[in-house]
Short mmCIF file of C-alpha atoms in Angstrom, two decimals:
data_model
loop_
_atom_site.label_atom_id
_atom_site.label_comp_id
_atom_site.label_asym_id
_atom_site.label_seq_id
_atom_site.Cartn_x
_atom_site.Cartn_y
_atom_site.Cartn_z
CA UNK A 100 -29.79 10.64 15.21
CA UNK A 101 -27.23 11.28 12.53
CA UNK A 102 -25.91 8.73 10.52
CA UNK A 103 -23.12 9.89 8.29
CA UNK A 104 -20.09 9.03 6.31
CA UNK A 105 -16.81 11.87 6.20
CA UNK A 106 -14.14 11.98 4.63
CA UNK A 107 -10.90 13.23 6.02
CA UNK A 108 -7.98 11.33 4.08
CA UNK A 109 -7.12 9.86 0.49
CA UNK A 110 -9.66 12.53 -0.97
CA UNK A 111 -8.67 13.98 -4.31
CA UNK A 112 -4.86 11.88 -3.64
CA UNK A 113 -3.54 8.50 -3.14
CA UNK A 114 -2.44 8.44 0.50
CA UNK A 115 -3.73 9.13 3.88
CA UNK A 116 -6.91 7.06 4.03
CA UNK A 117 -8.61 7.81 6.61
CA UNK A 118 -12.99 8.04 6.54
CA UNK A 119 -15.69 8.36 9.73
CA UNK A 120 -18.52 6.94 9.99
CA UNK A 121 -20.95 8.43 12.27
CA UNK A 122 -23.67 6.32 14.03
CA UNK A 123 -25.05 8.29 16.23
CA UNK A 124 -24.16 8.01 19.43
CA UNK A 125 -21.09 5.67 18.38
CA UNK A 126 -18.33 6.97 15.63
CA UNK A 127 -15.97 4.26 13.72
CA UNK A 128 -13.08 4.64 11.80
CA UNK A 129 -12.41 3.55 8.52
CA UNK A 130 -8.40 3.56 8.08
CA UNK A 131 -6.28 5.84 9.56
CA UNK A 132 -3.30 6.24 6.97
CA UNK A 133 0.05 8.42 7.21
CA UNK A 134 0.14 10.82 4.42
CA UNK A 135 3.34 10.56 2.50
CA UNK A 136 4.66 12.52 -0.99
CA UNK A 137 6.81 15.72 -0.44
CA UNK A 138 8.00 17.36 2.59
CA UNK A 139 5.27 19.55 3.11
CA UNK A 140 2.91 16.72 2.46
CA UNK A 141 4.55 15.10 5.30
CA UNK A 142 4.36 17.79 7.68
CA UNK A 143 0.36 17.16 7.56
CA UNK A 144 0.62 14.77 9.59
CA UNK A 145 1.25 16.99 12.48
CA UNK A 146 -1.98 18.58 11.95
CA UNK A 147 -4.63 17.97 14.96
CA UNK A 148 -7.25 14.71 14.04
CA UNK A 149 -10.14 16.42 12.37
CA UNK A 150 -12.31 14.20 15.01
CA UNK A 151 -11.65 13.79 18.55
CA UNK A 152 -9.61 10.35 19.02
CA UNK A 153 -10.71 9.77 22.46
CA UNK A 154 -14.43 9.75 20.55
CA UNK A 155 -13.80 6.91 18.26
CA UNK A 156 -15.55 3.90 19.66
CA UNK A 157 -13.41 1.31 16.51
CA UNK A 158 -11.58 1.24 13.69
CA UNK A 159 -11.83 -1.32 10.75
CA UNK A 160 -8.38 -1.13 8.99
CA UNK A 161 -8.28 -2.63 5.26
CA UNK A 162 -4.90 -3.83 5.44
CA UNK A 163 -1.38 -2.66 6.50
CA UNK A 164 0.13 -0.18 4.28
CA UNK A 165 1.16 2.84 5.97
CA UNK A 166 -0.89 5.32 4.01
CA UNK A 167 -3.84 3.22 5.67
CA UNK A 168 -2.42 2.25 8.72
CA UNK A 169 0.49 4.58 9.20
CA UNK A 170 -1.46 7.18 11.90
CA UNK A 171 -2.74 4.59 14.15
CA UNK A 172 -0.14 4.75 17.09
CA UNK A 173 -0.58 8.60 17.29
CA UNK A 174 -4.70 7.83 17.22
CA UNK A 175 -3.92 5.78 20.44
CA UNK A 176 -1.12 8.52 21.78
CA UNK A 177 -3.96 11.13 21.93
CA UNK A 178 -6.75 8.99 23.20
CA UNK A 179 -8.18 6.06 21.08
CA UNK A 180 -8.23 2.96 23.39
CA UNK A 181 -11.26 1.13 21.33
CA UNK A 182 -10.45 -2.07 19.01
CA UNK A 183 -9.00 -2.01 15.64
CA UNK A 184 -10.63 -4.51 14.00
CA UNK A 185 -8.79 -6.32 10.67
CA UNK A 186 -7.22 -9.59 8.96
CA UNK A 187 -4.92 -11.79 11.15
CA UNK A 188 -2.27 -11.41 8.48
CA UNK A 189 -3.19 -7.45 8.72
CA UNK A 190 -2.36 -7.70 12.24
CA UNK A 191 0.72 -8.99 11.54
CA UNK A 192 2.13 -7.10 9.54
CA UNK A 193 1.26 -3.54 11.29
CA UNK A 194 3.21 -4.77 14.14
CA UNK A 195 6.32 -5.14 11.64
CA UNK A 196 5.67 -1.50 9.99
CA UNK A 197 4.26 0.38 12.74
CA UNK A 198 7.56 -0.48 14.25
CA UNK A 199 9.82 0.45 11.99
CA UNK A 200 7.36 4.14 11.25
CA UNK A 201 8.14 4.90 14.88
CA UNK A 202 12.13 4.84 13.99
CA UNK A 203 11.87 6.71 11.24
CA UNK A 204 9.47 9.20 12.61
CA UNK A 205 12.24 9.75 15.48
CA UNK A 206 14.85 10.11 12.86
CA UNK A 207 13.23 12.17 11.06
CA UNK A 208 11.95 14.49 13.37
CA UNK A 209 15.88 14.65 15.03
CA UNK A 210 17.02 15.65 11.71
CA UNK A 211 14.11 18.01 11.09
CA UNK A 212 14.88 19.56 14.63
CA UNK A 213 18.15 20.85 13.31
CA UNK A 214 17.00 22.77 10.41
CA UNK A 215 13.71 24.24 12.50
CA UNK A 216 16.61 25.17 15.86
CA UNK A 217 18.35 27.31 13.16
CA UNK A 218 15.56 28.71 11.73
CA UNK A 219 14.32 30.06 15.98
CA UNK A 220 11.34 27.56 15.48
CA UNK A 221 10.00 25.44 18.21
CA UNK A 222 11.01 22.00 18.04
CA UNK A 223 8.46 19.08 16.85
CA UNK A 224 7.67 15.72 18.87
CA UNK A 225 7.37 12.60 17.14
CA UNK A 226 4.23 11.70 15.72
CA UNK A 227 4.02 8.37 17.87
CA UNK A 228 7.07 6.45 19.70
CA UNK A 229 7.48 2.90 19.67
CA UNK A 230 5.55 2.41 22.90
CA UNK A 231 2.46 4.26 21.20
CA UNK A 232 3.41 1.25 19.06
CA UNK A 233 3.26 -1.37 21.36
CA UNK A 234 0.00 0.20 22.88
CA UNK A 235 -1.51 -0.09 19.71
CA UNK A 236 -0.78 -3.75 18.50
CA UNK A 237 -2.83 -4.73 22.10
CA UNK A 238 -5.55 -3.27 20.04
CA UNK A 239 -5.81 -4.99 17.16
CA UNK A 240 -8.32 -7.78 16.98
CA UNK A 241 -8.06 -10.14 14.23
CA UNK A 242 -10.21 -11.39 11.68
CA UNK A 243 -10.31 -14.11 8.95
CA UNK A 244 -12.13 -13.44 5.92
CA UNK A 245 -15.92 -14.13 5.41
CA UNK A 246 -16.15 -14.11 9.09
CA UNK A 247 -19.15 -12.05 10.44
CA UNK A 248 -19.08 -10.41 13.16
CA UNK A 249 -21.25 -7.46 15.19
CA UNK A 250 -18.75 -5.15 16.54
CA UNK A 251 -21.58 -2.86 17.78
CA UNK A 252 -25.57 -2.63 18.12
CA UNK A 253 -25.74 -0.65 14.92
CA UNK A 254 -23.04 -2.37 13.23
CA UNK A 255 -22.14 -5.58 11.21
CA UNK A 256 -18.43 -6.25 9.44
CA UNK A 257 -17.60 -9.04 6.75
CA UNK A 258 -14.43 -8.63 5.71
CA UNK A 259 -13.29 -10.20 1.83
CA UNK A 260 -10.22 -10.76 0.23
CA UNK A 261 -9.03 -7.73 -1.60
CA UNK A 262 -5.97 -9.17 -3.53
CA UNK A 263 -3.68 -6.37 -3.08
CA UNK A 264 -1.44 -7.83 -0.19
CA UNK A 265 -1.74 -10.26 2.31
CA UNK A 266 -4.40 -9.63 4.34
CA UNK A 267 -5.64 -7.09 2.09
CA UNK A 268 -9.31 -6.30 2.71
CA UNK A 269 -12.56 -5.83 1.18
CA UNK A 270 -14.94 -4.10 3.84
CA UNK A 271 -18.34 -4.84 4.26
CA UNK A 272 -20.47 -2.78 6.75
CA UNK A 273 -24.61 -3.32 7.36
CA UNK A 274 -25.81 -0.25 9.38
CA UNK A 275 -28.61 -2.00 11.25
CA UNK A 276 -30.62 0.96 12.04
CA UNK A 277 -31.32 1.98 8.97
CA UNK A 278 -30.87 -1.17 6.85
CA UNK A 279 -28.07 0.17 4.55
CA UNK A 280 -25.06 -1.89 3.64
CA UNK A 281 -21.81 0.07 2.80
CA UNK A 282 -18.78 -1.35 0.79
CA UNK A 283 -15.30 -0.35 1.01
CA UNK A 284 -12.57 -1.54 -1.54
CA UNK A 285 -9.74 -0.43 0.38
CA UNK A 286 -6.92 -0.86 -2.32
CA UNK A 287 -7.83 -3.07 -4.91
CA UNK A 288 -5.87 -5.46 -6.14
CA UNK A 289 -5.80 -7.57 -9.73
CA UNK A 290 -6.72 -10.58 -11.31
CA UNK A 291 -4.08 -13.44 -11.97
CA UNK A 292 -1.54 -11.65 -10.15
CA UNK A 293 1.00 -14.10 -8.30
CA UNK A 294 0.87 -15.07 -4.58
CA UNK A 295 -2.34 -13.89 -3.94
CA UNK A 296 -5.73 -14.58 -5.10
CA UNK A 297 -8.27 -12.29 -6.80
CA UNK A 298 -10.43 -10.04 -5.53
CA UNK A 299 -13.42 -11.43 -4.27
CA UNK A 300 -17.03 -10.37 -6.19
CA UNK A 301 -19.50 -8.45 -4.35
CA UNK A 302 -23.23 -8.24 -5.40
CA UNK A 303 -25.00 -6.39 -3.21
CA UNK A 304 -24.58 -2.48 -1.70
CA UNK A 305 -26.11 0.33 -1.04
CA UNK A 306 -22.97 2.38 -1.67
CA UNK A 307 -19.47 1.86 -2.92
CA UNK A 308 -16.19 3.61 -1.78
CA UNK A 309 -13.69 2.58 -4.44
CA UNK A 310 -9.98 3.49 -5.01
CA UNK A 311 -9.26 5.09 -8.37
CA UNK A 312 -4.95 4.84 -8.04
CA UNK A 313 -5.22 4.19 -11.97
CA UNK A 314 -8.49 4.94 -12.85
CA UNK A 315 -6.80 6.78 -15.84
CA UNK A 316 -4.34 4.42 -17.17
CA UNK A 317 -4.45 0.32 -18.50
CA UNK A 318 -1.85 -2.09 -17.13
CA UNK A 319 0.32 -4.11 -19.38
CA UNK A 320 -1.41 -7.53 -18.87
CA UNK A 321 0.33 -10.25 -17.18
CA UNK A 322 2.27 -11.88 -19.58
CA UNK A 323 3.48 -8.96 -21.42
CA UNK A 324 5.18 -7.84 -17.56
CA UNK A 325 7.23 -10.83 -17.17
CA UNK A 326 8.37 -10.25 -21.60
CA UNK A 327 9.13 -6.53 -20.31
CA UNK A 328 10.98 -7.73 -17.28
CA UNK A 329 12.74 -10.74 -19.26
CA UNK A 330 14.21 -7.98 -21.91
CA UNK A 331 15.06 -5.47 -19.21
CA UNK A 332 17.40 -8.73 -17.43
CA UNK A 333 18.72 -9.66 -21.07
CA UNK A 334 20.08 -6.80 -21.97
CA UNK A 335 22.07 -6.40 -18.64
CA UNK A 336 23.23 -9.75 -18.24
CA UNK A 337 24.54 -10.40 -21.83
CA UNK A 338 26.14 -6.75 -21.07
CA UNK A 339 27.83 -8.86 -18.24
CA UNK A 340 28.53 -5.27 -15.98
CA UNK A 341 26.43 -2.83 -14.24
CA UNK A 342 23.77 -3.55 -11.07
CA UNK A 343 19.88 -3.81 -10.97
CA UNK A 344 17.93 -1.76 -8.64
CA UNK A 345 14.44 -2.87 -7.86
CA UNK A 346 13.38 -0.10 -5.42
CA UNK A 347 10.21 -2.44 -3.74
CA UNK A 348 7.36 -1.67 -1.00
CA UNK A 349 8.56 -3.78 1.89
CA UNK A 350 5.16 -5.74 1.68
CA UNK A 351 3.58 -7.12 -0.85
CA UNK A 352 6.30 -5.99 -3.63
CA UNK A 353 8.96 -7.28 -2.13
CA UNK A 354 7.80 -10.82 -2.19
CA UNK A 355 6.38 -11.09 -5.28
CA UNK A 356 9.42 -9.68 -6.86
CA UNK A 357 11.37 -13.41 -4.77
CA UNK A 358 8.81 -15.28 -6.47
CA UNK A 359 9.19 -14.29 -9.83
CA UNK A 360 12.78 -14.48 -9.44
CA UNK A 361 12.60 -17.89 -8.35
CA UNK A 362 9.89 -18.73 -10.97
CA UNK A 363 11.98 -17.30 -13.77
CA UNK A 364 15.65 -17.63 -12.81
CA UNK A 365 16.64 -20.55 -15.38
CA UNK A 366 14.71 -18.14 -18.38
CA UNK A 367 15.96 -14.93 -16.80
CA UNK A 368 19.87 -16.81 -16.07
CA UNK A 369 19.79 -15.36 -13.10
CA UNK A 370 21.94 -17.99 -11.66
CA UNK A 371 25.32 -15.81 -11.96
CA UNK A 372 23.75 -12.84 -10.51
CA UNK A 373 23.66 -12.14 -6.41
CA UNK A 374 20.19 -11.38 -5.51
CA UNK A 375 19.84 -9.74 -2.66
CA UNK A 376 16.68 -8.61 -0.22
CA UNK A 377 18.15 -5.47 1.65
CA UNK A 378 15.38 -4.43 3.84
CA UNK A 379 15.10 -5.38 7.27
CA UNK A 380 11.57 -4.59 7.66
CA UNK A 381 10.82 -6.99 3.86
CA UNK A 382 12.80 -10.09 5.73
CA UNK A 383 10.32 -9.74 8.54
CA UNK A 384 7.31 -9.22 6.36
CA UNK A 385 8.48 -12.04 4.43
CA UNK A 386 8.61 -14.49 7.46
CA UNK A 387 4.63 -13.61 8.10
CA UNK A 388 4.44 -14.38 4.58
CA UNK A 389 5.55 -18.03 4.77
CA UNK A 390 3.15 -18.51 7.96
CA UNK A 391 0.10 -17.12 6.04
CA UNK A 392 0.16 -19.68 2.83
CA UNK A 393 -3.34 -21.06 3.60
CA UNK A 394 -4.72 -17.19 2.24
CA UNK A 395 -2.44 -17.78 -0.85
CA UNK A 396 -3.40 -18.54 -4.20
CA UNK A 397 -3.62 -22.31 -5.33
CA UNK A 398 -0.70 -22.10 -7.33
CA UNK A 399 1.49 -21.10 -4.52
CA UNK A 400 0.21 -23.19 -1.88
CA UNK A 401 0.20 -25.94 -4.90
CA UNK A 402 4.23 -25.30 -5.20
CA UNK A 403 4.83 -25.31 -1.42
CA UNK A 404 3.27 -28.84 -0.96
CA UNK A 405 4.96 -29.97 -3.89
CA UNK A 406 8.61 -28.87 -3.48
CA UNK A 407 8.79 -29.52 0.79
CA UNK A 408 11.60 -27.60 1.80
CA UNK A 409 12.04 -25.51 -1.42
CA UNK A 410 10.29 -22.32 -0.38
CA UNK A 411 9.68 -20.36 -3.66
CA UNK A 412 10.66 -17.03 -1.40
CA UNK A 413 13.47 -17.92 -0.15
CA UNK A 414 15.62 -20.49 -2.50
CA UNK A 415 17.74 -18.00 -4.18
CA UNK A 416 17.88 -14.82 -2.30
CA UNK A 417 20.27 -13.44 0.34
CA UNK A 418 19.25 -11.64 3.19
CA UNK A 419 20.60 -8.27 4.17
CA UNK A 420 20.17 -7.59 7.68
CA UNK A 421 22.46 -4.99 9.40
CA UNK A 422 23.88 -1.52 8.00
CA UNK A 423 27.41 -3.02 7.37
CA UNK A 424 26.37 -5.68 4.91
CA UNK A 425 24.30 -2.97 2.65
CA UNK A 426 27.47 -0.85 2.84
CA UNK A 427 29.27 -3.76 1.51
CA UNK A 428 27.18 -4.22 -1.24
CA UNK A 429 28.11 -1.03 -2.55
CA UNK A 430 31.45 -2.59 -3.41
CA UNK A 431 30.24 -4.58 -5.56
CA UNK A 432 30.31 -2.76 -9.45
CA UNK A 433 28.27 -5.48 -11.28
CA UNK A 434 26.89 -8.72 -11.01
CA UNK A 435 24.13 -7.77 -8.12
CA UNK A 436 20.47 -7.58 -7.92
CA UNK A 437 19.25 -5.22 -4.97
CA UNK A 438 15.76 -5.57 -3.69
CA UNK A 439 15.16 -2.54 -1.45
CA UNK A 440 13.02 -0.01 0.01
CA UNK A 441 11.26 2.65 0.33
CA UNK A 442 9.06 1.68 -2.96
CA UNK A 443 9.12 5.40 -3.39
CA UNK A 444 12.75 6.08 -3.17
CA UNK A 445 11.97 8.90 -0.54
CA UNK A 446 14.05 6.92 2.56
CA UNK A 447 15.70 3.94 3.37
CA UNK A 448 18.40 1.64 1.93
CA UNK A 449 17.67 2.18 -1.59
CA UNK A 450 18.97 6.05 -1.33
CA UNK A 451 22.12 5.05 -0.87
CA UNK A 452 22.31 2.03 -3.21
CA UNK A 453 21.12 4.99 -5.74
CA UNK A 454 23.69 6.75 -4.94
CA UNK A 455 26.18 4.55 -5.57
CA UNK A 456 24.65 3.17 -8.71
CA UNK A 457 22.25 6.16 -10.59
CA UNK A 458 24.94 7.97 -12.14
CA UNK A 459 26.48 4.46 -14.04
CA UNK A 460 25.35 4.42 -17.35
CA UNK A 461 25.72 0.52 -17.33
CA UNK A 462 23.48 0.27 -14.33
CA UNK A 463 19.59 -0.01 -14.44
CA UNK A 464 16.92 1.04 -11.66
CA UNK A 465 13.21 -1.03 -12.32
CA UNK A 466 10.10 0.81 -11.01
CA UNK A 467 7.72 -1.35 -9.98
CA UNK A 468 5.28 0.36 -8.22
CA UNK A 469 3.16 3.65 -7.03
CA UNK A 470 5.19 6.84 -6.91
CA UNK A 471 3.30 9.84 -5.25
CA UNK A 472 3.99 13.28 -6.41
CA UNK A 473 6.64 15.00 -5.68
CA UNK A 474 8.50 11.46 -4.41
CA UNK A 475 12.38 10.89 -5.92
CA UNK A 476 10.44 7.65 -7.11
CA UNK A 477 7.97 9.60 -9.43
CA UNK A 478 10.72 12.41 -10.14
CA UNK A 479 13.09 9.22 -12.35
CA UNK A 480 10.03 8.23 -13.95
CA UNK A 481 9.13 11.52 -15.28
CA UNK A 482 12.57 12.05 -16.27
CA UNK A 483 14.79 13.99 -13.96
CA UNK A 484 18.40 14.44 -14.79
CA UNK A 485 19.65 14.04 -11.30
CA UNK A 486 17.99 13.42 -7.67
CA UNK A 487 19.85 14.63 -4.33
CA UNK A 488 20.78 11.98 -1.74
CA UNK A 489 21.81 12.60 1.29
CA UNK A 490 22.35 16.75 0.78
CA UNK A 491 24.27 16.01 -2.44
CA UNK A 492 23.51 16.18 -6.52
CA UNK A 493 23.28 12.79 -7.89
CA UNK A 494 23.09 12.44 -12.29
CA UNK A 495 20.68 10.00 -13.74
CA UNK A 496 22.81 7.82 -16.09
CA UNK A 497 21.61 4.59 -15.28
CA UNK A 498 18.68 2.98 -17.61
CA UNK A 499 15.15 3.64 -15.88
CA UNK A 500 12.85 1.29 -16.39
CA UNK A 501 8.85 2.15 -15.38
CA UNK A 502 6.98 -1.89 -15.12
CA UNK A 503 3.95 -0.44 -14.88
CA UNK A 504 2.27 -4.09 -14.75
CA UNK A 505 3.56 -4.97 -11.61
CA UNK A 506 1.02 -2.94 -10.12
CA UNK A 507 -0.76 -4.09 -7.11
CA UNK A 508 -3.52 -2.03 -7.70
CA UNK A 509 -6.39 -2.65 -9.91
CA UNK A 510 -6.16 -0.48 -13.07
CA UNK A 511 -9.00 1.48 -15.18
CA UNK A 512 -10.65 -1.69 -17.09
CA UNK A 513 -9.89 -3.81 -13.69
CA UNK A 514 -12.00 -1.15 -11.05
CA UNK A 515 -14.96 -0.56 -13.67
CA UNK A 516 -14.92 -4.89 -14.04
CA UNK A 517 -15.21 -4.99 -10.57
CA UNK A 518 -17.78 -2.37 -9.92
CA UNK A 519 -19.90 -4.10 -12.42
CA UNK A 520 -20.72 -7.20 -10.42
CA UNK A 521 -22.69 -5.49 -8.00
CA UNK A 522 -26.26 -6.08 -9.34
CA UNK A 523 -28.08 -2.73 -8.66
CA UNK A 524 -25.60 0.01 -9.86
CA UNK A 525 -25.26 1.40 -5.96
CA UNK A 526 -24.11 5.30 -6.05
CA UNK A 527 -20.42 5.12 -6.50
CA UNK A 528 -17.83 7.43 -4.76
CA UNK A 529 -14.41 7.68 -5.58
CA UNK A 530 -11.39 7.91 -3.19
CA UNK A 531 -7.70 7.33 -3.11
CA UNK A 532 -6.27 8.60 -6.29
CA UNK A 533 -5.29 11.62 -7.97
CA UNK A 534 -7.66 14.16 -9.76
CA UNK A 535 -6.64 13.49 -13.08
CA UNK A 536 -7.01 9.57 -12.67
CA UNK A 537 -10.73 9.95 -10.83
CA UNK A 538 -11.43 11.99 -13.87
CA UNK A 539 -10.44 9.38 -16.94
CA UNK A 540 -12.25 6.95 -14.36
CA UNK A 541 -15.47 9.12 -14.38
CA UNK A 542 -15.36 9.60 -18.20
CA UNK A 543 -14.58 6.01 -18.44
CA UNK A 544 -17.67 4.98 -16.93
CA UNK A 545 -19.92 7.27 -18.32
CA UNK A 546 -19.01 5.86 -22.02
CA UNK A 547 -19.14 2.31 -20.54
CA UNK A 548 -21.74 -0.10 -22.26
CA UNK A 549 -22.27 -1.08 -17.90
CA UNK A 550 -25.65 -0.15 -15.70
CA UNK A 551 -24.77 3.58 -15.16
CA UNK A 552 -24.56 4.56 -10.91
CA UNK A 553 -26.80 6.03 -9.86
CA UNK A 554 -24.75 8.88 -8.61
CA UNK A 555 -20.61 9.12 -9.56
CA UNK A 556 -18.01 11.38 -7.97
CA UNK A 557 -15.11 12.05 -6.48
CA UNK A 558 -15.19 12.98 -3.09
CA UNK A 559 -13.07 15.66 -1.60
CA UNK A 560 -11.68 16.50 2.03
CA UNK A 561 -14.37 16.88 4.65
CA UNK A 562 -17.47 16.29 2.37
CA UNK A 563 -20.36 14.62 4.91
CA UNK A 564 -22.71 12.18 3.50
CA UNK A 565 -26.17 11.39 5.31
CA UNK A 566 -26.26 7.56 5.03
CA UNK A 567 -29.75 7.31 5.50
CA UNK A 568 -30.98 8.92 2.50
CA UNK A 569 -29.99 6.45 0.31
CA UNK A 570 -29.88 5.46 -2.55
CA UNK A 571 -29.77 9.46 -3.16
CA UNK A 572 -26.93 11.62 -2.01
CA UNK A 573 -27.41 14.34 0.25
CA UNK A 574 -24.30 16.44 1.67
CA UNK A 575 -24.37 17.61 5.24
CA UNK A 576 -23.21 21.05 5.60
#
């Protein structure tokens, strides 16, 4: 009997997470993310499952972002009808953004059609539909943290708070038949960051999947954000003309950005500005937000009881709902604060806020978050002189501002801290980030004072581990 660990997604880059683990006679799924970056990146997605769906007996899901969540409908379309096993809040949330991935993949794909109908190519189906959607959500079957449970003979699940957004998960699995115990960080998130609480400490594996998104690179640390972010909203305001652009992740971003708005708006004088949250999808997000508070940290859930009635995510914030109203807000030449996504810049309402605001030398655009290669995102951060929106050349004249410390994801000194506190230095394998990061990561720990793993790599597309030989590594052809 084989029992084996692949790896088909979020090897050697930061999105598509997807990982099987093979038990034998039953196969389980760890994440099954949408891979996202540049066009061609995109059109992955279209490639046939690696696996057989109809083969895949579960699938633990770490939490809802769509490069971990994002293929799940088209795992059901062709054949997965097992659960999907992750937090309630998890749940929750995928039924918000699985949604909205079905209308864009049907937008996308209509506008796609037109390019590949000129060009005498066949024409592509959507990945999934919103009733692959539907189908899929029946699926789910929620956990809370630190709740054991068997999902199979071979197979026990503990799932931990990860910190990185609600619901975010630390996975736990105990392979029974050979008496191994795998841990998966899913995305990591940090420590003292608002809303949420830490990641939770685990002692004891017998191997360790981590992320390494910024294995390379220190955050600025907590305080020195909110100084960064206070200077960035001084120098516009006392300017008294221009717009801010805050182009956010629908979860997780999105609402930390209202609570630090409504933590900070007397320092900040944000009182004359409009703040608005233009995202249909970050509204509904936001509502599972307010009906998860017993998961958030004390100092939120301290706040809520104190202040009944003052939400600190919605008391100074306007919510955008239909097309019309973000139109109108692009009448407005100064005075506004638009929340908006994608995070990445690479669809949705912020495009055309940019393109209304990006070539304004008195306007500013905040980055506060991951921006895959070869994403508009990562193209103003690396210093691009003009994006195109919607077909047409746009020039960068607004200020761009990179907040690095608004990360959600652990950083270098954060991922070694947290590797450290398991007690016997289990073989560590690195997935979900970029070569170069995995590689300052690697060095990193190597010239660390910690216990040495006992093996450390980065793993790349379709490597196969056999699970029971550890702790050494041996790779199935």
């Amino acid at each position: 009997m084989t029992i084996s660990l692949q790896f088909f997604g979020a090897t050697e880059e930061v999105t598509g997470s997807c990982h099987l683990l093979n038990l034998g006679d039953k196969q389980v799924l760890l994440d099954c993310g949408l891979i996202q970056g540049s066009k061609s990146d995109a059109m992955r997605n279209f490639d046939p499952f690696p696996f057989e769906p109809s083969q895949i007996d579960a699938v633990i899901l770490s939490h809802a972002h769509i490069d971990h969540s994002g293929r799940l409908p088209q795992l059901v379309k062709n054949g997965f009808s097992g659960p999907i096993y992750t937090h309630k809040a998890s749940a929750e949330l995928c039924e918000i953004m699985l949604k909205d991935a079905a209308m864009l993949q049907k937008r996308d794909v209509e506008r796609l059609n037109k390019k590949r109908i000129k060009q005498q190519l066949p024409p592509l189906e959507p990945l999934f539909d919103e009733q692959d959607v539907l189908r899929t959500v029946k699926q789910f079957v929620p956990l809370n943290y630190d709740e054991q449970i068997q999902p199979l003979p071979q197979l026990k699940l503990r799932l931990n708070d990860a910190g990185h957004i609600l619901g975010s998960a630390l996975v736990e699995l105990w392979l029974l038949g050979i008496n191994k115990k795998i841990v998966f960080s899913g995305d990591l998130g940090r420590e003292g960051m608002p809303i949420l609480n830490d990641p939770v400490a685990i002692e004891e594996a017998d191997l360790v999947l981590m992320e390494s998104t910024y294995g390379n690179r220190l955050h600025r640390s907590w305080q020195q954000t909110i100084d960064e972010l206070a200077e960035i909203f001084a120098a516009t305001i006392s300017g008294g003309r221009g717009n801010i652009l805050l182009p956010a992740f629908s979860v997780g971003r999105a609402q930390e950005l209202l609570y630090l708005f409504h933590l900070y708006a007397k320092q900040w004088d944000l009182s004359r500005w409009k703040i608005c949250l233009d995202s249909p999808m970050a509204i509904e997000a936001t509502k599972v937000y307010l009906n998860n508070y017993p998961i958030m940290d004390d100092d939120f859930k301290r706040f809520t009881r104190q202040h009944p009635g003052e939400h600190p995510l919605l008391s100074n914030v306007e919510f955008i709902q239909t097309t019309e109203q973000s139109m109108e807000l692009n009448e407005i030449s100064e005075g506004l604060i638009i929340i908006a996504g994608s995070g990445m810049c690479n669809g949705g309402r912020i495009r055309c806020h940019l393109e209304h605001n990006l070539w304004r030398s008195e306007c500013d655009v905040i980055i506060c978050g991951y921006q895959a290669l070869s994403t508009p995102g990562r193209m103003l951060v690396d210093g691009a002189s003009q994006l195109t929106i919607n077909g047409k050349p746009v020039k960068v004249a607004a200020s761009i501002h990179t907040v690095g410390g608004l990360s959600a994801h652990a950083d270098q000194e954060e991922l070694i801290h947290w590797y450290q506190q398991f007690k016997s230095a289990p073989p560590l394998l690195l997935v979900h980030g970029e070569p170069e990061a995995q590689q300052g990561l690697i060095e990193a720990i190597k010239a660390s004072s910690i216990r040495q793993p006992s093996s450390l790599l980065a793993v790349q597309r379709g490597d196969k581990l056999a699970l029971d030989s550890l702790p050494e590594l041996v790779w199935l052809p």
